[in-house]
Coordinates of C-alpha atoms in Angstrom, one line a residue:
M8 CA 1.7 -0.2 25.6
T9 CA 0.0 -1.5 22.6
T10 CA -3.5 -0.3 21.5
Y11 CA -5.7 -2.3 19.1
T12 CA -8.8 -1.4 17.1
Y13 CA -11.3 -3.7 15.4
D14 CA -14.0 -3.4 12.8
I15 CA -17.6 -4.6 13.4
N16 CA -16.6 -8.0 12.0
G17 CA -13.9 -8.5 14.6
N18 CA -11.0 -7.8 12.2
K19 CA -8.1 -6.0 13.6
T20 CA -7.8 -2.6 11.9
S21 CA -4.9 -1.1 13.7
E22 CA -2.1 -1.7 16.2
I23 CA -0.4 1.3 17.8
F24 CA 2.8 0.8 19.8
D25 CA 3.9 3.2 22.5
K26 CA 7.1 1.5 23.5
N27 CA 8.1 3.9 26.3
S28 CA 4.5 4.8 27.4
D29 CA 5.0 8.5 26.8
G30 CA 1.7 8.9 24.9
I31 CA 3.4 9.2 21.5
P32 CA 3.1 6.3 19.1
D33 CA 6.5 4.8 18.1
E34 CA 5.2 2.4 15.5
S35 CA 1.8 1.6 14.0
Y36 CA 0.1 -0.8 11.6
T37 CA -3.3 -0.4 9.8
Y38 CA -5.2 -3.2 8.1
T39 CA -8.1 -3.3 5.6
Y40 CA -10.4 -6.1 4.6
D41 CA -12.7 -7.0 1.8
T42 CA -16.4 -7.9 2.2
N43 CA -15.4 -11.5 2.8
N44 CA -13.1 -10.5 5.7
N45 CA -9.9 -11.3 3.7
Q46 CA -7.1 -8.9 4.7
T47 CA -6.4 -6.8 1.6
S48 CA -3.8 -4.4 3.0
E49 CA -1.3 -3.8 5.7
S50 CA 0.4 -0.4 6.1
R51 CA 3.3 0.1 8.5
D52 CA 4.7 3.2 10.1
S53 CA 7.9 1.9 11.6
N54 CA 9.2 5.0 13.2
G55 CA 6.1 6.9 14.5
D56 CA 6.3 9.8 12.1
G57 CA 2.8 9.2 10.6
I58 CA 4.2 8.1 7.2
F59 CA 3.7 4.5 6.1
E60 CA 7.0 3.2 5.0
Y61 CA 5.7 -0.2 4.0
V62 CA 2.5 -1.2 2.2
Y63 CA 1.3 -4.8 1.5
T64 CA -1.7 -5.4 -0.7
A65 CA -3.5 -8.6 -1.5
T66 CA -6.2 -9.7 -3.9
Y67 CA -8.5 -12.7 -3.7
N68 CA -10.3 -14.8 -6.3
A69 CA -14.0 -15.5 -6.4
N70 CA -13.4 -18.6 -4.2
G71 CA -11.7 -16.5 -1.5
K72 CA -8.3 -17.8 -2.3
Q73 CA -5.4 -15.4 -2.3
A74 CA -4.7 -14.5 -6.0
S75 CA -1.8 -12.1 -5.5
F76 CA 0.1 -9.9 -3.1
S77 CA 2.4 -7.1 -3.6
Y78 CA 4.8 -5.0 -1.5
D79 CA 5.8 -1.4 -1.7
D80 CA 8.8 -1.4 0.7
N81 CA 9.2 2.4 0.8
N82 CA 5.7 3.7 0.0
D83 CA 6.8 5.5 -3.2
S84 CA 3.8 4.0 -5.1
I85 CA 6.2 1.7 -7.0
V86 CA 5.7 -2.0 -6.4
D87 CA 8.9 -3.7 -5.1
R88 CA 7.6 -7.2 -5.3
I89 CA 4.5 -9.0 -6.7
S90 CA 3.5 -12.6 -6.4
I91 CA 0.6 -14.4 -8.2
Y92 CA -1.1 -17.7 -7.3
T93 CA -3.1 -19.9 -9.7
Y94 CA -5.4 -22.7 -8.6
D95 CA -7.0 -25.8 -10.0
A96 CA -10.8 -26.6 -9.9
N97 CA -10.3 -28.2 -6.5
G98 CA -8.9 -24.9 -5.1
Q99 CA -5.4 -26.2 -4.8
V100 CA -2.6 -23.9 -5.7
T101 CA -1.0 -25.0 -9.0
S102 CA 1.6 -22.3 -9.4
Y103 CA 3.2 -19.4 -7.7
S104 CA 4.9 -16.7 -9.8
D105 CA 7.2 -14.2 -8.1
D106 CA 8.6 -10.9 -9.4
K107 CA 11.0 -10.4 -6.5
N108 CA 12.2 -6.9 -7.5
G109 CA 9.1 -5.3 -9.1
D110 CA 10.6 -5.0 -12.6
G111 CA 7.7 -6.7 -14.3
M112 CA 9.8 -9.8 -15.0
V113 CA 8.9 -13.1 -13.2
D114 CA 12.0 -14.2 -11.3
E115 CA 10.7 -17.5 -10.1
V116 CA 7.8 -19.9 -10.8
T117 CA 7.0 -22.8 -8.6
T118 CA 4.5 -25.3 -9.8
Y119 CA 2.6 -27.9 -7.8
T120 CA 0.9 -31.2 -8.8
Y121 CA -1.4 -33.4 -6.9
N122 CA -2.4 -37.0 -6.9
A123 CA -6.0 -38.3 -7.2
N124 CA -6.4 -37.9 -3.4
G125 CA -5.5 -34.2 -3.6
Q126 CA -2.2 -34.7 -1.9
R127 CA 0.7 -32.6 -3.2
I128 CA 3.3 -34.8 -4.9
S129 CA 5.6 -32.2 -6.5

């Protein structure tokens, strides 16, 4: 059985999984949102012990576009991955920088260009 809860804006705030219907949660997720209803975090307890093993966090720019996200894969308060997006004046993503192991060094940068019609060309 799966139980869901929602905030007053209709955003899902939790999922609780009771896989064998014994009344004890086997897995759960919690979600938070900013004032614009953008999801800002997801926390996962994958074994039902009440401890979140995985935490995802996102930030958004003033235009509501995702600016960054990060993961803490073992909830030790050390970021294991962080990615950052940049946008042009039209709100199109122009670059994506990825630190895949959380060491503070960017491992990969992807850049995007657009034609006059706003279509991605590279």
